[in-house]
mmCIF file of C-alpha atoms in Angstrom:
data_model
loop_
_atom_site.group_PDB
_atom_site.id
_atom_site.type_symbol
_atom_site.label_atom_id
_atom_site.label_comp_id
_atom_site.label_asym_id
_atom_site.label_seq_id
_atom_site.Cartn_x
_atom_site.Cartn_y
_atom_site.Cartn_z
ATOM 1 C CA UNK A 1318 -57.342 168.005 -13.230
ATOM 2 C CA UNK A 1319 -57.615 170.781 -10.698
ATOM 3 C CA UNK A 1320 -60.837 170.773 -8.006
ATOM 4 C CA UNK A 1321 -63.278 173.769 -7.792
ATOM 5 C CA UNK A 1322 -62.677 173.437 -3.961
ATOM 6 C CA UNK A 1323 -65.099 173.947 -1.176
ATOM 7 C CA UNK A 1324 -68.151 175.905 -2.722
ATOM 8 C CA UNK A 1325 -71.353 178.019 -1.446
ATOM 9 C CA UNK A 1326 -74.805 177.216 -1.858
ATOM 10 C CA UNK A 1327 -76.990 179.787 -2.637
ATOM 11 C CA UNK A 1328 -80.596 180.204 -1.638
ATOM 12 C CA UNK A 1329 -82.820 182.337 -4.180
ATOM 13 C CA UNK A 1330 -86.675 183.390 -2.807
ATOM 14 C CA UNK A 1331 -89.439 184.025 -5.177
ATOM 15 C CA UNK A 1332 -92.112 185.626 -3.641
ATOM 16 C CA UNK A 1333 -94.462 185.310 -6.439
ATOM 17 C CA UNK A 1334 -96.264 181.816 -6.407
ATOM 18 C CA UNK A 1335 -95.525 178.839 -9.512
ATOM 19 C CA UNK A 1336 -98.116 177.816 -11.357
ATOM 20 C CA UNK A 1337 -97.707 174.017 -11.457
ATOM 21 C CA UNK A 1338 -99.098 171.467 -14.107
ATOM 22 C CA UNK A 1339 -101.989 170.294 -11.965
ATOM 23 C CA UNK A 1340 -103.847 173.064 -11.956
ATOM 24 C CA UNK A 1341 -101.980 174.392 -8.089
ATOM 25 C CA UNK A 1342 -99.944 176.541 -7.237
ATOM 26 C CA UNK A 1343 -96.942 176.417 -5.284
ATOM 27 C CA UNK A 1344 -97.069 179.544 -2.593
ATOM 28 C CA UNK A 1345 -94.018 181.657 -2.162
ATOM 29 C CA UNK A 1346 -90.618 179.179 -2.333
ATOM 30 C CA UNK A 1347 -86.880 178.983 -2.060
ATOM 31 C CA UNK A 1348 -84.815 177.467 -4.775
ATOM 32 C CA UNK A 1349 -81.418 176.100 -3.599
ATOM 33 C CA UNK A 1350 -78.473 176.811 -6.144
ATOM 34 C CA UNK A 1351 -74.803 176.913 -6.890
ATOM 35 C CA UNK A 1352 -72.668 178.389 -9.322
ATOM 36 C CA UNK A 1353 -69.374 177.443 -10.741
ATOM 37 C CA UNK A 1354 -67.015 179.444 -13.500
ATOM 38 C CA UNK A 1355 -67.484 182.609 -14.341
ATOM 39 C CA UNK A 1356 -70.333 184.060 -16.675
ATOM 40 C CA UNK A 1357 -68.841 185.984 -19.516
ATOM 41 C CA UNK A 1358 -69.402 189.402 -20.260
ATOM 42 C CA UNK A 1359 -71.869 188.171 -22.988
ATOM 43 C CA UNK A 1360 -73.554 186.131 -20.622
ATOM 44 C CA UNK A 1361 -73.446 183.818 -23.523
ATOM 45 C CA UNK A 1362 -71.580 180.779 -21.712
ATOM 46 C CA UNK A 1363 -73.788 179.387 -18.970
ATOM 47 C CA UNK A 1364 -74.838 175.437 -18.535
ATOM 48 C CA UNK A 1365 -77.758 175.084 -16.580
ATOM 49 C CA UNK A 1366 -77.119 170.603 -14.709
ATOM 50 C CA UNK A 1367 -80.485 169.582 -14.062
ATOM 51 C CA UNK A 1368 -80.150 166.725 -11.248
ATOM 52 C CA UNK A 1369 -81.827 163.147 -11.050
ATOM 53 C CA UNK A 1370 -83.542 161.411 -8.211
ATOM 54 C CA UNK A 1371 -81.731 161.099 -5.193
ATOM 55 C CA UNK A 1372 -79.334 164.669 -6.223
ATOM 56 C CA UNK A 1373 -79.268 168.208 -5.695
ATOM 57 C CA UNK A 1374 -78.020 171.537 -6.123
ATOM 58 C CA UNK A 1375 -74.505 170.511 -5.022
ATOM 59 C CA UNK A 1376 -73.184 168.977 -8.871
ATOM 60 C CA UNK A 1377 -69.168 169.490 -8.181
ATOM 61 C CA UNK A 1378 -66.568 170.807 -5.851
ATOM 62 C CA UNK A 1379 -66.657 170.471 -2.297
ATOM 63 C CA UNK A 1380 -69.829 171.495 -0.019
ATOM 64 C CA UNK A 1381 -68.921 172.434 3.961
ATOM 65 C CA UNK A 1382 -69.022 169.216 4.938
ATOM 66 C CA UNK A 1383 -65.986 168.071 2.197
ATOM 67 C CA UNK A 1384 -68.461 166.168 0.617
ATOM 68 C CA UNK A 1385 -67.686 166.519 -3.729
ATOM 69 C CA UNK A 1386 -70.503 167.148 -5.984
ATOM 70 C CA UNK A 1387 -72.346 164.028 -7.391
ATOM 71 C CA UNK A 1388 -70.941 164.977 -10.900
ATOM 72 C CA UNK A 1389 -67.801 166.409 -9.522
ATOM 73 C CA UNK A 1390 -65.393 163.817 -12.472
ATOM 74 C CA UNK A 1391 -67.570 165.876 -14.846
ATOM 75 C CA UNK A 1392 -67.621 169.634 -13.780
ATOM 76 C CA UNK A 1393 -65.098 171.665 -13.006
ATOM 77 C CA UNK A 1394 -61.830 172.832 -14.380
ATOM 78 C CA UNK A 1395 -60.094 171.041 -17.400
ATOM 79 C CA UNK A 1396 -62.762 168.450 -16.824
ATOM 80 C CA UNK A 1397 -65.539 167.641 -19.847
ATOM 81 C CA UNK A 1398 -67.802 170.491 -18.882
ATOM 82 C CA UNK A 1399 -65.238 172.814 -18.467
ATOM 83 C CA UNK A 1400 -65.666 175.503 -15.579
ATOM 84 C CA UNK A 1401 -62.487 177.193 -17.423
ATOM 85 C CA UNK A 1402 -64.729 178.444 -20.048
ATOM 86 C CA UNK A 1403 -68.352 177.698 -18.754
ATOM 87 C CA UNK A 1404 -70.533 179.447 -16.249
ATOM 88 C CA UNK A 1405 -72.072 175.996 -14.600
ATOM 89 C CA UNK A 1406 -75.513 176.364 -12.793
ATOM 90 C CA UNK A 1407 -76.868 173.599 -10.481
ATOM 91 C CA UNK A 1408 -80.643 174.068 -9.158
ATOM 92 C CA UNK A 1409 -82.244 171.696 -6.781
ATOM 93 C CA UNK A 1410 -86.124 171.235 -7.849
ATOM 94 C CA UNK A 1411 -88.936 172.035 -5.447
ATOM 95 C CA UNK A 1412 -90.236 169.215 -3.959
ATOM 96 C CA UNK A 1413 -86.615 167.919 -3.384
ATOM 97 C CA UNK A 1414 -85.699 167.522 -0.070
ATOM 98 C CA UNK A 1415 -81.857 169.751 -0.082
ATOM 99 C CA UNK A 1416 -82.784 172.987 0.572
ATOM 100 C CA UNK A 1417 -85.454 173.948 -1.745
ATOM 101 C CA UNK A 1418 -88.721 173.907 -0.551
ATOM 102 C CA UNK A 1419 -90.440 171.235 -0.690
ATOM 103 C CA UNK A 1420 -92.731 168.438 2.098
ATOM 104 C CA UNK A 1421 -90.567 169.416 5.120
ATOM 105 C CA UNK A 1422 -90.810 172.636 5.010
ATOM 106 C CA UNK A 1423 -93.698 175.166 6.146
ATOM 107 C CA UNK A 1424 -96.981 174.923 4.594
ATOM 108 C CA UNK A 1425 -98.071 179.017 5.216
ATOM 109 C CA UNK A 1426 -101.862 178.180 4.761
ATOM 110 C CA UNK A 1427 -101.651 175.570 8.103
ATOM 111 C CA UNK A 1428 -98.290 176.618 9.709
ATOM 112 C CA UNK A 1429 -97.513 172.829 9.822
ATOM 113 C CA UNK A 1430 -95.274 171.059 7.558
ATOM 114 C CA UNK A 1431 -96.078 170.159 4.563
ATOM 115 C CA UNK A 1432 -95.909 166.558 4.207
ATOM 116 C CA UNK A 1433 -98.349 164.354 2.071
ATOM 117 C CA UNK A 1434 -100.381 168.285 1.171
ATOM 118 C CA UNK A 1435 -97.305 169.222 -1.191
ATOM 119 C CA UNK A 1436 -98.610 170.121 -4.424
ATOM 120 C CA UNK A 1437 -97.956 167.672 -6.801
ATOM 121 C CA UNK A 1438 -95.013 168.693 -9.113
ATOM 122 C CA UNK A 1439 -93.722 167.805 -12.962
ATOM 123 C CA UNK A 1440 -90.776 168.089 -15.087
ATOM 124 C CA UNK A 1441 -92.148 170.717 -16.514
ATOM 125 C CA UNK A 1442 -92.818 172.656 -13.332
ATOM 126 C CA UNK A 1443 -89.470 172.353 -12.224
ATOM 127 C CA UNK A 1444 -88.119 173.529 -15.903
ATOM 128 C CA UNK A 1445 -90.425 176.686 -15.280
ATOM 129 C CA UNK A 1446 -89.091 177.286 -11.755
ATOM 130 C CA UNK A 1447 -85.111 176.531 -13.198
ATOM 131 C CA UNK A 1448 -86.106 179.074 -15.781
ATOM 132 C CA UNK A 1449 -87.029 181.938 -13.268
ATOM 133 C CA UNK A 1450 -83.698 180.954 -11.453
ATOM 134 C CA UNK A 1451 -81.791 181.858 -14.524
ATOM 135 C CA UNK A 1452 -83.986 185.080 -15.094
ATOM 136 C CA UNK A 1453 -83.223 186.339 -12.303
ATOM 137 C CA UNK A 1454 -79.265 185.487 -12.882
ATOM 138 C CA UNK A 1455 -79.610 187.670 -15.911
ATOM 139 C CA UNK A 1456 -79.238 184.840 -18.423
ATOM 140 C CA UNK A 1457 -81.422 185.027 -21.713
ATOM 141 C CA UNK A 1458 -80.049 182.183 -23.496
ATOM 142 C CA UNK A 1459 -78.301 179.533 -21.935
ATOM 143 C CA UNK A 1460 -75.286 177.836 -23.899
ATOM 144 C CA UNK A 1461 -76.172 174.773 -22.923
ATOM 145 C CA UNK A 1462 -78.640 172.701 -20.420
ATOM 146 C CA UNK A 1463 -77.270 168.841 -19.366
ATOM 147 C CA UNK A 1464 -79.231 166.206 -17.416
ATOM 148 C CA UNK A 1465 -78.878 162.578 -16.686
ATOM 149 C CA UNK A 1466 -81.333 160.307 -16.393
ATOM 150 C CA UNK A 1467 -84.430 162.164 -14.756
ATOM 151 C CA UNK A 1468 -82.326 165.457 -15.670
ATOM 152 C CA UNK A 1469 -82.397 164.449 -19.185
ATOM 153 C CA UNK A 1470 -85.988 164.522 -19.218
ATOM 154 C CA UNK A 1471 -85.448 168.068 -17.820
ATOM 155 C CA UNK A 1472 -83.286 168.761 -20.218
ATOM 156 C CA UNK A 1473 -85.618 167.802 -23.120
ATOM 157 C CA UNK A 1474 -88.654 169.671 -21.589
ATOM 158 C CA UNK A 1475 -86.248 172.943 -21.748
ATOM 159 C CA UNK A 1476 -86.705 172.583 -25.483
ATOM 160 C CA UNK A 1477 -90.102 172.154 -25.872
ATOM 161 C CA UNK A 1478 -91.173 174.771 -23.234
ATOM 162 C CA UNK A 1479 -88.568 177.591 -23.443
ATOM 163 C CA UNK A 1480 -87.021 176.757 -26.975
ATOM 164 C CA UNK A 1481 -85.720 179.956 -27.564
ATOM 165 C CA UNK A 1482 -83.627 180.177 -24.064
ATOM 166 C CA UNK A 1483 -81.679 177.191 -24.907
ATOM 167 C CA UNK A 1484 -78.988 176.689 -27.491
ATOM 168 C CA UNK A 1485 -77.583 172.783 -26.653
ATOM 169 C CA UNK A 1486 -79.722 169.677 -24.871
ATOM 170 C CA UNK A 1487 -77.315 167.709 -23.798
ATOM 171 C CA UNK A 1488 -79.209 164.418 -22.962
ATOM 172 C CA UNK A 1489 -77.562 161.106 -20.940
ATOM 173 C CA UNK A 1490 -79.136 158.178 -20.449
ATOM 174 C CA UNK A 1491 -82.776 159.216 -20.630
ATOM 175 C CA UNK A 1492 -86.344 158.552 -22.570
ATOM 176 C CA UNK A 1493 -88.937 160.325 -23.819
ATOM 177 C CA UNK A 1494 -91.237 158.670 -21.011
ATOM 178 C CA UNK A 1495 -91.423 155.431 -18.262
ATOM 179 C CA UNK A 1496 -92.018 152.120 -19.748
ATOM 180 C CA UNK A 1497 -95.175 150.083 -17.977
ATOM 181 C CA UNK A 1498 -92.128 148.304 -16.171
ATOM 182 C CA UNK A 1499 -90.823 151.603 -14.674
ATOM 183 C CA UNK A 1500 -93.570 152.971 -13.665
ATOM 184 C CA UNK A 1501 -94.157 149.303 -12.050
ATOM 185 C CA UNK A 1502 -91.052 149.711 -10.400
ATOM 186 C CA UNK A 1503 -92.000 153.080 -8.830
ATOM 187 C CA UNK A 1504 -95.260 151.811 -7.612
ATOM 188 C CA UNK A 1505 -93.561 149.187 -6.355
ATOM 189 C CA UNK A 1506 -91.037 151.579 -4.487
ATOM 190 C CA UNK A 1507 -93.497 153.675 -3.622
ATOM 191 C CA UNK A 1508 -95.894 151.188 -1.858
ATOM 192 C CA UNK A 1509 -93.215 149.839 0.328
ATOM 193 C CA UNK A 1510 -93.638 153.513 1.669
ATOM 194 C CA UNK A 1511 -96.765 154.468 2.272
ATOM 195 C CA UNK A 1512 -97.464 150.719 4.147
ATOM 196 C CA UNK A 1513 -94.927 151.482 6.230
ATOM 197 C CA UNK A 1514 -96.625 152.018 9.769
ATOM 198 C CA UNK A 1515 -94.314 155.240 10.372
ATOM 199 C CA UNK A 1516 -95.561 156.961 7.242
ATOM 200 C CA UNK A 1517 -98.881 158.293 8.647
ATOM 201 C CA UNK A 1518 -100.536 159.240 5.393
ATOM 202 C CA UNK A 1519 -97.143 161.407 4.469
ATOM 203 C CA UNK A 1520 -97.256 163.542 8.179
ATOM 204 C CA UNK A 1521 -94.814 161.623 9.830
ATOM 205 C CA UNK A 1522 -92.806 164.684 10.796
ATOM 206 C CA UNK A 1523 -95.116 165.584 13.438
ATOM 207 C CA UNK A 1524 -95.060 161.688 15.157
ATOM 208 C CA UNK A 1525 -91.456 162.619 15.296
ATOM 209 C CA UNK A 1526 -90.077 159.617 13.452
ATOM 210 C CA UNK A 1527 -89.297 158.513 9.515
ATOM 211 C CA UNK A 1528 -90.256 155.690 7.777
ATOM 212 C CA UNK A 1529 -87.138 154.099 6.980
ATOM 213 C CA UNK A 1530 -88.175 150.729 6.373
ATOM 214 C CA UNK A 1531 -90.110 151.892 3.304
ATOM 215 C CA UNK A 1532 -87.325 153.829 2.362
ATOM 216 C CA UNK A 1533 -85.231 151.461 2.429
ATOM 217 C CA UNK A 1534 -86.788 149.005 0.411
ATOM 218 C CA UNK A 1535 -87.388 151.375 -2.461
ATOM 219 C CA UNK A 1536 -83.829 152.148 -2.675
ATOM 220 C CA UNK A 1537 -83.325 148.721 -2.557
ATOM 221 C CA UNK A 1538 -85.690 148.014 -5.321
ATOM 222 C CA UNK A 1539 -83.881 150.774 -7.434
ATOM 223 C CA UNK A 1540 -80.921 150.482 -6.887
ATOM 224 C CA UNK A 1541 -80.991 146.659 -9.088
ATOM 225 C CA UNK A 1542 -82.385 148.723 -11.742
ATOM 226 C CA UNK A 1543 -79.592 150.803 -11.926
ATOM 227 C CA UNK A 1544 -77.020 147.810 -12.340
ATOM 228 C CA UNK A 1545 -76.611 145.819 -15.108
ATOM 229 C CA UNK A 1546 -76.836 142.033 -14.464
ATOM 230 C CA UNK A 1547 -73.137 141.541 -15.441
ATOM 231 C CA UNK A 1548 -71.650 144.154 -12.630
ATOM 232 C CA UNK A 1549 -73.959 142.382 -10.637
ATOM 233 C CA UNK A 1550 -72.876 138.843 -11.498
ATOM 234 C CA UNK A 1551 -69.258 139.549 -11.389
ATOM 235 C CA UNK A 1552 -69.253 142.081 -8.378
ATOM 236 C CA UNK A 1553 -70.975 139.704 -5.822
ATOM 237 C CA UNK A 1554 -71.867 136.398 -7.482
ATOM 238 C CA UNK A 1555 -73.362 133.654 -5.317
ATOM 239 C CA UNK A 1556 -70.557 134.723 -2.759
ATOM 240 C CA UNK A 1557 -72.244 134.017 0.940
ATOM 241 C CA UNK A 1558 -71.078 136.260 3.668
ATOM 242 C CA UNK A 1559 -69.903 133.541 5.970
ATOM 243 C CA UNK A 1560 -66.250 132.984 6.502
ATOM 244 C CA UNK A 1561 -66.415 129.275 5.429
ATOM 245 C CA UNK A 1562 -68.942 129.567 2.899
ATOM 246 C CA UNK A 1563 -71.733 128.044 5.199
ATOM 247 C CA UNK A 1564 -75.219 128.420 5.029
ATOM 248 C CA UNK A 1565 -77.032 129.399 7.734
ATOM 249 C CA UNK A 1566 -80.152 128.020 7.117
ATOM 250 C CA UNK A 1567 -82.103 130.922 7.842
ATOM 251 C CA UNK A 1568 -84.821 133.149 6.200
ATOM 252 C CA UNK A 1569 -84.202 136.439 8.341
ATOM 253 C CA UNK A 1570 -80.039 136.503 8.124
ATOM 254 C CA UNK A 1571 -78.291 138.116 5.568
ATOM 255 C CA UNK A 1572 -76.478 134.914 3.963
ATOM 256 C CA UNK A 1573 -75.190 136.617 0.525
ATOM 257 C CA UNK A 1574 -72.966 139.287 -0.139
ATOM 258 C CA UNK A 1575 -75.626 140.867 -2.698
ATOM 259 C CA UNK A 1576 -77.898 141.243 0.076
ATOM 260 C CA UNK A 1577 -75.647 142.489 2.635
ATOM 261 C CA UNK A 1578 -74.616 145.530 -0.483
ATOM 262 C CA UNK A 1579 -78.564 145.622 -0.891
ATOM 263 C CA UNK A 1580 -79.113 146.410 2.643
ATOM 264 C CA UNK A 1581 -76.418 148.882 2.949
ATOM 265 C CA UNK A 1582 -77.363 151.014 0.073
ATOM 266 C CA UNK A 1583 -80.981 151.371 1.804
ATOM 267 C CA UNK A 1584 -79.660 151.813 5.014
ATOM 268 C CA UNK A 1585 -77.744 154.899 3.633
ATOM 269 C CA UNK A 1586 -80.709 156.378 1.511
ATOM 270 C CA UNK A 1587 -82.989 156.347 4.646
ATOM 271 C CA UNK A 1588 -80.823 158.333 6.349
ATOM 272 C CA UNK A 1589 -81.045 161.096 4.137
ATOM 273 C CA UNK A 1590 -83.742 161.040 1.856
ATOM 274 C CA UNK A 1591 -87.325 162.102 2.282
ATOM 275 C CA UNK A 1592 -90.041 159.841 2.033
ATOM 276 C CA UNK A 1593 -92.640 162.411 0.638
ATOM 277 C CA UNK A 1594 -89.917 163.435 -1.693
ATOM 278 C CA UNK A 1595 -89.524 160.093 -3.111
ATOM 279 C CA UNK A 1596 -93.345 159.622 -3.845
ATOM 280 C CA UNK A 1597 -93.092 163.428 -5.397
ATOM 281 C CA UNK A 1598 -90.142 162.856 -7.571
ATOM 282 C CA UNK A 1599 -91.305 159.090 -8.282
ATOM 283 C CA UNK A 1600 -94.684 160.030 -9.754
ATOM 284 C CA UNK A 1601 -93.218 163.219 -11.983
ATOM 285 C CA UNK A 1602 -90.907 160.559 -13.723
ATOM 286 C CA UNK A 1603 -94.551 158.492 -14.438
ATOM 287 C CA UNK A 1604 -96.257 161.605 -15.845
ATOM 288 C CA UNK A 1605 -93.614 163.218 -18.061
ATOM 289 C CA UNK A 1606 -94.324 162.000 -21.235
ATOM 290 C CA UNK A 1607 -93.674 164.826 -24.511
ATOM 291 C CA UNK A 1608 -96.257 163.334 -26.323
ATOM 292 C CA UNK A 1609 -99.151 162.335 -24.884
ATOM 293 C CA UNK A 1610 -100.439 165.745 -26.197
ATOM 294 C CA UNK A 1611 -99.759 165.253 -29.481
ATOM 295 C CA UNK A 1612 -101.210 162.155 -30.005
ATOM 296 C CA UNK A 1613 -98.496 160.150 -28.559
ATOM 297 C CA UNK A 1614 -96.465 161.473 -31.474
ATOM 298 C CA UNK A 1615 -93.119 162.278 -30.006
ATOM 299 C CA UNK A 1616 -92.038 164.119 -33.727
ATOM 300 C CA UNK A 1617 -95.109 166.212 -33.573
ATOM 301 C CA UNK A 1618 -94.098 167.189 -30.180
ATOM 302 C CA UNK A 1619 -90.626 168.557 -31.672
ATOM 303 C CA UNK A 1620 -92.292 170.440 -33.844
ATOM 304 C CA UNK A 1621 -94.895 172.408 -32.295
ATOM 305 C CA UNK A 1622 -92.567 175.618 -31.889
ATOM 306 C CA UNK A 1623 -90.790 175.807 -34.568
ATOM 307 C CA UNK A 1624 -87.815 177.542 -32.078
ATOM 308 C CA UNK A 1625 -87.071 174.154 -31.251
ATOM 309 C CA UNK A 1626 -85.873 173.100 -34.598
ATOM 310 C CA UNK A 1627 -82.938 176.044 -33.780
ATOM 311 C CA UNK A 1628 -81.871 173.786 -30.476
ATOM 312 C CA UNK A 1629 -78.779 171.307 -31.224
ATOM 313 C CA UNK A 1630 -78.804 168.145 -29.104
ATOM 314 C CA UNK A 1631 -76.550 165.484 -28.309
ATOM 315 C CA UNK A 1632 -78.041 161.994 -26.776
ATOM 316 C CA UNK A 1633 -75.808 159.236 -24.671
ATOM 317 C CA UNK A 1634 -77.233 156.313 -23.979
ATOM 318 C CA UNK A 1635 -75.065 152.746 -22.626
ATOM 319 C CA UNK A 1636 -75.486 149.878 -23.890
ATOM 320 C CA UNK A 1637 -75.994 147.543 -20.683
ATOM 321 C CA UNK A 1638 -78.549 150.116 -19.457
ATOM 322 C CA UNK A 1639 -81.978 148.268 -19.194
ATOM 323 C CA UNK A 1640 -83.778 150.888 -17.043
ATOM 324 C CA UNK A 1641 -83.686 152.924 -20.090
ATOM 325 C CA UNK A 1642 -82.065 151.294 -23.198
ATOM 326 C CA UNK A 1643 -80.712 152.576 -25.903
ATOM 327 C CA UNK A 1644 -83.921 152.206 -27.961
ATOM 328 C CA UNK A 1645 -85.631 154.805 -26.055
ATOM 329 C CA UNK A 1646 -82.771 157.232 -26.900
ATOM 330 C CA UNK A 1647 -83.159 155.748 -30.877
ATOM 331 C CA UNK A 1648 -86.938 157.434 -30.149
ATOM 332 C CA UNK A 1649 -86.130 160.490 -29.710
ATOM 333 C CA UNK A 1650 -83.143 160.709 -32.369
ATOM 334 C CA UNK A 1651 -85.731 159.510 -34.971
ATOM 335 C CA UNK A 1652 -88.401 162.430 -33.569
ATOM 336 C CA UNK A 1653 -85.291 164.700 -34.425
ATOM 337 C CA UNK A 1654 -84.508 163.839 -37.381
ATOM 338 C CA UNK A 1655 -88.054 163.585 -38.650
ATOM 339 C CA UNK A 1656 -88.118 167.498 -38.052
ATOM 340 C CA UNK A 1657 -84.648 167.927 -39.420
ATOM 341 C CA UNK A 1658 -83.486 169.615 -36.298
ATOM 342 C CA UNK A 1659 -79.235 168.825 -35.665
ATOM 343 C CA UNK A 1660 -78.934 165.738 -33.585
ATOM 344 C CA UNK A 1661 -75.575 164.007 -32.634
ATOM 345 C CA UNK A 1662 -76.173 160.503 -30.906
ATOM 346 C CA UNK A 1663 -73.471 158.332 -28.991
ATOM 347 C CA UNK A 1664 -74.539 154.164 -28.212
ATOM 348 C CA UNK A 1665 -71.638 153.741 -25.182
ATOM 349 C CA UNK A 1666 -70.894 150.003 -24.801
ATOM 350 C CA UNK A 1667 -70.273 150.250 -20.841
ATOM 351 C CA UNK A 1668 -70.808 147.747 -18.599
ATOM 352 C CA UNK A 1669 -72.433 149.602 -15.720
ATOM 353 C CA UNK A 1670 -75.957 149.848 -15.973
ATOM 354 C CA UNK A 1671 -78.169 152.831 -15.797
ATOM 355 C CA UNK A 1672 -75.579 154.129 -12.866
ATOM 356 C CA UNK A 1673 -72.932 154.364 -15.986
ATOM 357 C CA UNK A 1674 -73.765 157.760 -16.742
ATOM 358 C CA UNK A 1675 -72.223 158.752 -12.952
ATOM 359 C CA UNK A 1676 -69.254 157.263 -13.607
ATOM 360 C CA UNK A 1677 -65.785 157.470 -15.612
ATOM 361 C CA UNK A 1678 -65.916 156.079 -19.120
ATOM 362 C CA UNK A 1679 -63.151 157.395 -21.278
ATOM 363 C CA UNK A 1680 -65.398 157.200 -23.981
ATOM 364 C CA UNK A 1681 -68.488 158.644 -22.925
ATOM 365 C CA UNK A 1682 -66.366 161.587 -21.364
ATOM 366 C CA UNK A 1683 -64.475 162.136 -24.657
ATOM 367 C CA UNK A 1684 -68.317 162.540 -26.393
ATOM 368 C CA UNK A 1685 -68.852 165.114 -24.180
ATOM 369 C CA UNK A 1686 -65.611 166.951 -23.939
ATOM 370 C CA UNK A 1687 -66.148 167.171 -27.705
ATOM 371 C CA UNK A 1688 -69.818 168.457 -27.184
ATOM 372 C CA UNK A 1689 -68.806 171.762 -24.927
ATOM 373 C CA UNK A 1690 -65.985 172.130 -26.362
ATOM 374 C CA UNK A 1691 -67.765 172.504 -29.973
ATOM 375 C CA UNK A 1692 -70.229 174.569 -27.730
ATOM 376 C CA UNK A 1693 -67.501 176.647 -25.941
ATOM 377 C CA UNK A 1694 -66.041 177.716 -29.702
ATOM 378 C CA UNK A 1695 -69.905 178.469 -30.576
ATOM 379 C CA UNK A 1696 -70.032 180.728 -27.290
ATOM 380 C CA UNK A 1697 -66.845 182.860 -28.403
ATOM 381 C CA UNK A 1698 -67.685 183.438 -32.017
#
């Protein structure tokens, strides 16, 4: 299949402040964007990737630095979402920490960096800032929107707070809200930050230094959530690093191979990831929850607006995911279905964990291949 190639970024200002869930605002701020395909003369075929966690604006091709997109085997030509026929859209949120404002940048009230005084953000804030990026595109109705993960939750709030702008959810490996033991995890994750002595309450950029210790130990932490056991088992084992198999007999050495991985996946993350981001992104994954307004009735929540019940969706979940199982995916299916609104649903047995919705799975690809392409045919008619 043929590669988009090196592609821009785009950086789109909004001089009119966001209203955010909390009651805030967020002051004037930059969304960081890119674009792939071409939007049709109906402006009737654009898919709006909402990102997860540790991702951006930068979904496929190539950015300047040859680096490909972090869903690059899933976007671009001839591939599943198919930049052939599709007009592809890839926003990073505010609070993020590629491009778009967020704690690094330039608090105007104090002149200082932001840090730990960043507004709180949700889900649903960032679906109302993507949905400003798209006005201002000159996009009505989008074909489709697509998220993984954290960007499934994105793509589910698109339904419930701009029904009528949305035609398709497409929704991977996601749930209608954190389990106790997620948000655990993220408390977790995010107290190994905020102890660390280089955080200084979240203002760390003026000190001049990072807290990478922190940071790496959250990514540590999440990254075994986003494993399954199995990879796990048969990846590294009991294997020790040693070149005879030795133990060293030490508690500070890095004896086993799973530790050594462990280690460099954190070491990586701290390198580029900001610490007030992660607490920011961290906490909007604990709050989104559908419906907690409605009584904790996720069905009520579908049908508040009745534009919703116009929306079709497709759900993927995998079956070896335990950071969020197929049963949470079974939740919202049911909600659906309760309302009578179209809903096509797709159990993957892969073996890779929560990280499985990242990677090539003939299967999980051909489900949605056959999504946009049913989409694409919608799109023409």
């Amino acid at each position: 299949m043929a590669s988009l190639g090196t592609v821009p970024s785009h950086t789109m200002h909004f001089a009119d402040p966001l209203p955010l869930s909390s009651g805030a605002r967020l002051p004037a701020y930059d969304l960081v964007y890119e674009t792939y395909g071409t939007l049709d003369a109906a402006r009737s075929n654009a898919v709006l990737v909402c990102h997860a966690l540790n991702a951006g604006a930068h979904v496929a091709g190539l950015d300047a630095r040859g680096q490909p997109g972090w869903w690059d085997n899933l976007v671009g030509p001839g591939k599943p979402l198919d930049t052939d026929r599709f007009f592809v859209i890839g926003v990073n949120n505010p609070g993020s920490c590629f491009g778009s404002t967020g704690p690094m940048h330039v608090n105007p009230a104090t002149g200082r960096a932001w840090g730990a005084d960043f507004p709180v953000v949700t889900v649903e804030d960032w679906v109302d800032a993507q949905a400003r990026l798209v006005d201002r595109l000159g996009i009505d109705r989008l074909a489709a929107v697509l998220g993984g993960s954290l960007g499934g939750m994105q793509a589910l709030a698109w339904t419930l707070r701009h029904p009528t702008r949305v035609r398709h959810c497409v929704a991977v490996a996601t749930a209608p809200n954190l389990s106790a033991q997620n948000i655990a995890f993220n408390e977790v994750a995010r107290r190994a930050i905020v102890t660390d002595p280089d955080f200084h309450g979240g203002h760390f950029y003026a000190h001049g230094v990072v807290p990478r210790r922190g940071l790496r130990v959250a990514r540590m932490i999440g990254h075994i959530t986003y494993l399954a056991g199995d990879v796990m088992e048969r990846k590294f084992g009991r294997e020790l690093r040693s070149a005879d198999g030795s133990l060293g007999y030490s508690t500070q050495a890095i004896e086993f191979e799973v530790e050594s991985y462990l280690r460099h996946q954190g070491d990586k993350f701290s390198e580029y990831f900001d610490a007030n981001t992660y607490l920011l992104i961290t906490r909007a994954l604990d709050y989104f929850d559908p419906a907690r307004a409605h009584g904790g009735d996720l069905a009520r929540a579908f049908a508040h607006d009745p534009a919703t019940r116009e929306v079709r969706f497709t759900l993927v979940s995998f079956t070896t995911d335990w950071r969020f199982p197929p049963a949470r995916s079974r939740e919202i299916v049911k909600a659906l279905v309760d309302n009578r609104i179209a809903a096509s649903y797709a159990e993957i047995g892969a073996p890779h964990g929560h990280d499985a919705f990242l990677l090539d799975d003939g299967r999980y690809h051909g489900v949605l291949r056959a999504t946009f392409e049913r989409i694409a045919a919608e799109a023409a008619s």
